[in-house]
């Protein structure tokens, strides 16, 4: 029978940030089933994402669609993004729950991380409600959500890095969505709620990573730096769901979306805050810059 490792000592900056974030969560925590008017039909009266954020925007498949086709296509891509959001939040909650099992309840991060899990539970219910009301298939990534190893050196740093990548990319998409008057009010309300609560998660992940990395051995830090661009590429890949094109009968849609330079530039822009931060904390250094390609040019 294996024994659990001793609880990790609280990290001072992460502890101070956790106290601030618990206070911020006490001031503002939103219930999507009160905040969002779900009686408004999720129909094709408007785009569900800004059209420029859609993976096929600017391709010949996009040019071939009429206005009604583009609106319906945006509803399916939004449902796929919600499905990817639920998948990511599931992965993330598993990381956070394992982290919680390792730290003592007296560490201020303990209470904050439980708040974060509670936030993600509400977000996943909200994304699920969108999909259930949007009349689309229940899109979700086919990649196993259990792909992160807990045993590898630097595993927790790698996991939080993945969390941060997803949160920064979604933040970019959500901010553009909530501000765009062409977008359906339900999509805008979902995006606004998510931006507000995810800002706390981003803040925790950045503080924790910046404090954790210098405590790792050089060898483990190299493992993290090697894994980071690979994981971020997984995140970028999951922004395109082949099932959308199959369901809508868009011939060659997946290949077009994957090769679309406009979509690639959306991903690069969406990950710009992440790559700036990773450069600051030394995860992207001269030895690793080439592996990041255009993402950290
Ligand atoms: Fe979330
Ligand atoms: Fe989050």
Coordinates of C-alpha atoms and ligand atoms in Angstrom, one line a residue:
X1 CA 0.0 0.0 0.0
X2 CA 1.5 3.3 -0.9
X3 CA 1.4 6.2 1.5
X4 CA 0.6 9.8 0.5
X5 CA 3.4 12.3 0.5
X6 CA 3.5 14.9 3.2
X7 CA 1.5 18.1 2.4
X8 CA 3.5 20.7 0.6
X9 CA 4.4 23.8 2.5
X10 CA 2.3 26.9 1.5
X11 CA 4.0 29.1 -1.0
X12 CA 3.8 32.7 0.3
X13 CA 2.9 34.6 -2.9
X14 CA 0.4 32.0 -3.9
X15 CA -1.1 32.1 -0.4
X16 CA -1.4 35.9 -0.5
X17 CA -3.0 35.8 -4.0
X18 CA -5.4 33.0 -2.9
X19 CA -6.7 35.2 0.0
X20 CA -7.3 38.1 -2.5
X21 CA -9.0 35.8 -4.9
X22 CA -11.3 34.3 -2.2
X23 CA -12.3 37.9 -1.3
X24 CA -12.9 38.8 -4.9
X25 CA -15.0 35.6 -5.3
X26 CA -17.1 36.6 -2.3
X27 CA -17.8 39.9 -3.9
X28 CA -18.8 38.5 -7.3
X29 CA -19.8 34.9 -8.0
X30 CA -22.4 34.5 -10.8
X31 CA -25.1 31.8 -11.2
X32 CA -25.6 31.3 -14.9
X33 CA -29.1 30.0 -14.3
X34 CA -30.0 33.4 -12.7
X35 CA -27.8 35.7 -14.8
X36 CA -28.7 34.4 -18.3
X37 CA -32.1 34.7 -19.8
X38 CA -32.5 31.1 -21.1
X39 CA -36.0 31.9 -22.4
X40 CA -34.5 33.7 -25.4
X41 CA -34.4 31.0 -28.2
X42 CA -30.9 30.1 -29.4
X43 CA -31.8 30.4 -33.1
X44 CA -30.2 31.8 -36.2
X45 CA -31.3 35.4 -35.8
X46 CA -27.6 36.4 -35.2
X47 CA -24.1 35.1 -35.3
X48 CA -23.1 33.1 -32.2
X49 CA -19.4 34.0 -32.4
X50 CA -17.9 37.0 -34.2
X51 CA -17.6 35.6 -37.8
X52 CA -13.9 36.4 -37.9
X53 CA -13.3 33.9 -35.1
X54 CA -14.9 31.0 -37.0
X55 CA -12.3 28.4 -38.2
X56 CA -13.7 28.5 -41.8
X57 CA -13.9 32.3 -42.0
X58 CA -12.2 33.5 -45.3
X59 CA -12.0 30.0 -46.9
X60 CA -13.8 29.0 -50.1
X61 CA -16.2 27.0 -47.9
X62 CA -17.1 30.2 -46.1
X63 CA -17.5 32.1 -49.4
X64 CA -19.8 29.4 -50.7
X65 CA -22.2 29.8 -47.7
X66 CA -25.2 32.1 -47.8
X67 CA -26.1 34.3 -44.8
X68 CA -28.4 31.7 -43.3
X69 CA -25.8 29.0 -43.7
X70 CA -23.1 31.2 -42.0
X71 CA -25.4 31.9 -39.1
X72 CA -26.2 28.2 -38.6
X73 CA -22.5 27.3 -39.0
X74 CA -21.6 29.8 -36.3
X75 CA -24.2 28.1 -33.9
X76 CA -22.5 24.7 -34.5
X77 CA -19.0 26.1 -34.0
X78 CA -20.1 27.8 -30.8
X79 CA -21.6 24.5 -29.5
X80 CA -18.3 22.8 -30.4
X81 CA -16.4 25.5 -28.5
X82 CA -18.8 24.9 -25.5
X83 CA -18.1 21.2 -25.7
X84 CA -14.4 21.8 -25.8
X85 CA -14.9 24.1 -22.8
X86 CA -16.6 21.4 -20.8
X87 CA -13.9 18.9 -21.7
X88 CA -11.1 21.3 -20.7
X89 CA -12.8 22.2 -17.4
X90 CA -13.1 18.5 -16.6
X91 CA -9.3 18.0 -17.2
X92 CA -8.7 21.1 -15.2
X93 CA -10.9 20.1 -12.3
X94 CA -9.0 16.8 -12.1
X95 CA -5.7 18.7 -11.9
X96 CA -7.0 21.0 -9.2
X97 CA -8.6 18.1 -7.2
X98 CA -5.3 16.2 -7.2
X99 CA -3.5 19.5 -6.1
X100 CA -6.1 19.9 -3.3
X101 CA -5.3 16.3 -2.0
X102 CA -1.7 17.3 -1.6
X103 CA -2.0 20.6 0.4
X104 CA -3.2 21.1 4.0
X105 CA -6.5 22.8 4.6
X106 CA -4.5 25.6 6.4
X107 CA -2.9 26.6 3.1
X108 CA -5.0 29.6 1.8
X109 CA -4.8 28.0 -1.6
X110 CA -7.0 25.1 -0.3
X111 CA -10.1 27.3 0.0
X112 CA -9.4 29.2 -3.2
X113 CA -9.0 26.0 -5.3
X114 CA -12.3 24.7 -4.0
X115 CA -13.9 28.1 -5.1
X116 CA -12.3 27.5 -8.5
X117 CA -13.7 24.0 -8.9
X118 CA -17.1 25.4 -7.9
X119 CA -16.7 28.1 -10.6
X120 CA -15.9 25.5 -13.3
X121 CA -18.9 23.4 -12.2
X122 CA -21.2 26.3 -12.9
X123 CA -19.4 27.1 -16.2
X124 CA -19.7 23.6 -17.5
X125 CA -23.4 23.6 -16.6
X126 CA -23.7 26.9 -18.6
X127 CA -21.9 25.5 -21.6
X128 CA -24.0 22.4 -21.5
X129 CA -27.2 24.4 -21.3
X130 CA -26.1 26.3 -24.5
X131 CA -25.5 23.0 -26.3
X132 CA -28.8 21.5 -25.1
X133 CA -30.7 24.6 -26.3
X134 CA -28.8 25.2 -29.6
X135 CA -30.2 22.0 -31.3
X136 CA -26.7 20.8 -32.3
X137 CA -25.1 17.4 -31.7
X138 CA -23.3 17.1 -28.3
X139 CA -19.9 18.0 -29.7
X140 CA -16.9 17.2 -27.7
X141 CA -13.2 16.4 -28.3
X142 CA -12.3 12.8 -28.9
X143 CA -9.0 13.0 -27.1
X144 CA -9.0 11.3 -23.7
X145 CA -9.3 13.8 -20.9
X146 CA -7.0 11.5 -18.8
X147 CA -3.9 12.2 -20.9
X148 CA -2.0 14.3 -18.3
X149 CA 0.3 12.2 -16.1
X150 CA 0.7 13.0 -12.5
X151 CA 3.9 11.0 -12.1
X152 CA 6.2 12.8 -14.6
X153 CA 8.6 15.3 -13.2
X154 CA 7.3 18.9 -13.2
X155 CA 3.8 17.4 -13.9
X156 CA 1.9 19.9 -11.8
X157 CA 3.7 22.8 -13.5
X158 CA 2.9 21.3 -16.9
X159 CA -0.8 20.9 -15.9
X160 CA -1.1 24.5 -14.7
X161 CA 0.5 25.6 -17.9
X162 CA -2.1 23.8 -19.9
X163 CA -4.8 25.3 -17.7
X164 CA -3.4 28.8 -18.4
X165 CA -3.2 28.2 -22.2
X166 CA -6.8 27.2 -22.4
X167 CA -8.0 30.0 -20.1
X168 CA -6.0 32.7 -22.1
X169 CA -7.3 31.4 -25.4
X170 CA -10.9 31.3 -24.2
X171 CA -10.5 34.7 -22.7
X172 CA -9.5 36.1 -26.0
X173 CA -12.5 34.5 -27.8
X174 CA -14.9 35.5 -25.0
X175 CA -13.8 39.1 -24.9
X176 CA -14.3 39.5 -28.6
X177 CA -17.7 37.8 -28.3
X178 CA -19.1 39.8 -25.4
X179 CA -18.4 43.1 -27.1
X180 CA -19.7 42.2 -30.6
X181 CA -23.2 43.6 -31.3
X182 CA -23.6 41.2 -34.2
X183 CA -23.6 38.3 -31.8
X184 CA -26.7 36.6 -30.2
X185 CA -27.4 37.9 -26.7
X186 CA -27.1 34.4 -25.1
X187 CA -23.6 33.9 -26.5
X188 CA -22.6 37.4 -25.4
X189 CA -24.0 36.8 -21.8
X190 CA -22.1 33.5 -21.5
X191 CA -18.9 35.1 -22.7
X192 CA -19.3 38.0 -20.3
X193 CA -19.8 35.7 -17.3
X194 CA -16.9 33.5 -18.3
X195 CA -14.5 36.5 -18.7
X196 CA -15.4 37.8 -15.3
X197 CA -14.8 34.6 -13.3
X198 CA -11.9 33.3 -15.4
X199 CA -9.8 36.4 -14.6
X200 CA -9.4 35.0 -11.1
X201 CA -8.3 31.6 -12.4
X202 CA -5.7 33.1 -14.7
X203 CA -4.4 35.2 -11.8
X204 CA -4.0 32.1 -9.6
X205 CA -2.4 30.0 -12.4
X206 CA 0.2 32.8 -13.2
X207 CA 1.1 33.4 -9.5
X208 CA 1.4 29.7 -8.8
X209 CA 3.5 28.9 -11.9
X210 CA 5.8 31.9 -11.4
X211 CA 6.4 30.8 -7.8
X212 CA 6.6 27.0 -8.5
X213 CA 9.1 27.0 -11.4
X214 CA 12.1 28.4 -9.5
X215 CA 11.7 25.6 -7.0
X216 CA 12.1 22.8 -9.6
X217 CA 15.4 21.3 -10.5
X218 CA 17.0 22.4 -13.8
X219 CA 16.2 19.0 -15.2
X220 CA 12.5 19.3 -14.3
X221 CA 12.3 22.8 -15.7
X222 CA 13.6 21.5 -19.0
X223 CA 10.9 18.9 -19.0
X224 CA 8.3 21.6 -18.5
X225 CA 9.9 23.8 -21.2
X226 CA 9.9 20.9 -23.7
X227 CA 6.3 19.9 -22.9
X228 CA 4.8 23.4 -23.2
X229 CA 4.8 23.9 -26.9
X230 CA 3.5 20.4 -27.5
X231 CA 0.6 20.9 -25.1
X232 CA -0.2 24.4 -26.5
X233 CA -0.4 22.8 -30.0
X234 CA -2.9 20.3 -28.6
X235 CA -5.0 23.2 -27.4
X236 CA -4.8 24.9 -30.8
X237 CA -5.8 21.6 -32.5
X238 CA -8.9 21.3 -30.3
X239 CA -10.1 24.7 -31.6
X240 CA -11.3 22.8 -34.7
X241 CA -13.8 20.0 -34.3
X242 CA -14.1 17.7 -37.4
X243 CA -17.6 16.6 -36.3
X244 CA -19.0 20.1 -37.1
X245 CA -18.0 19.7 -40.8
X246 CA -19.2 16.1 -40.9
X247 CA -22.6 17.0 -39.4
X248 CA -23.1 20.0 -41.7
X249 CA -21.8 18.1 -44.8
X250 CA -19.0 20.6 -45.5
X251 CA -16.7 18.7 -47.8
X252 CA -13.0 19.2 -46.9
X253 CA -14.0 21.5 -44.1
X254 CA -11.6 20.1 -41.5
X255 CA -8.6 20.4 -43.9
X256 CA -9.6 23.9 -44.9
X257 CA -10.0 25.0 -41.2
X258 CA -6.7 23.5 -40.3
X259 CA -4.9 25.1 -43.2
X260 CA -6.7 28.5 -42.8
X261 CA -4.1 31.2 -42.3
X262 CA -6.8 33.5 -40.8
X263 CA -7.7 30.9 -38.2
X264 CA -4.0 30.3 -37.4
X265 CA -3.6 34.0 -36.8
X266 CA -6.6 34.0 -34.5
X267 CA -4.9 31.3 -32.4
X268 CA -1.6 33.1 -32.4
X269 CA -3.4 36.3 -31.3
X270 CA -5.4 34.4 -28.7
X271 CA -2.2 32.9 -27.2
X272 CA -0.2 36.1 -27.2
X273 CA -0.7 36.9 -23.5
X274 CA 0.3 33.3 -22.6
X275 CA 3.5 33.4 -24.7
X276 CA 4.5 36.8 -23.2
X277 CA 4.1 35.4 -19.7
X278 CA 6.0 32.2 -20.5
X279 CA 8.8 34.2 -21.9
X280 CA 8.9 36.3 -18.7
X281 CA 9.1 33.3 -16.4
X282 CA 11.7 31.6 -18.7
X283 CA 9.6 28.7 -20.0
X284 CA 10.1 30.1 -23.5
X285 CA 13.9 30.7 -23.7
X286 CA 16.3 30.9 -26.6
X287 CA 16.8 27.1 -26.6
X288 CA 13.0 26.5 -27.0
X289 CA 11.9 29.5 -29.1
X290 CA 12.1 27.5 -32.4
X291 CA 9.7 24.8 -31.0
X292 CA 7.1 27.5 -30.6
X293 CA 7.2 28.6 -34.3
X294 CA 4.9 31.4 -35.1
X295 CA 3.3 31.3 -31.6
X296 CA 6.3 33.0 -30.0
X297 CA 7.9 34.7 -33.0
Ligands
LIG1 FE1 -14.5 28.2 -16.8
LIG2 FE1 -11.1 28.4 -15.3

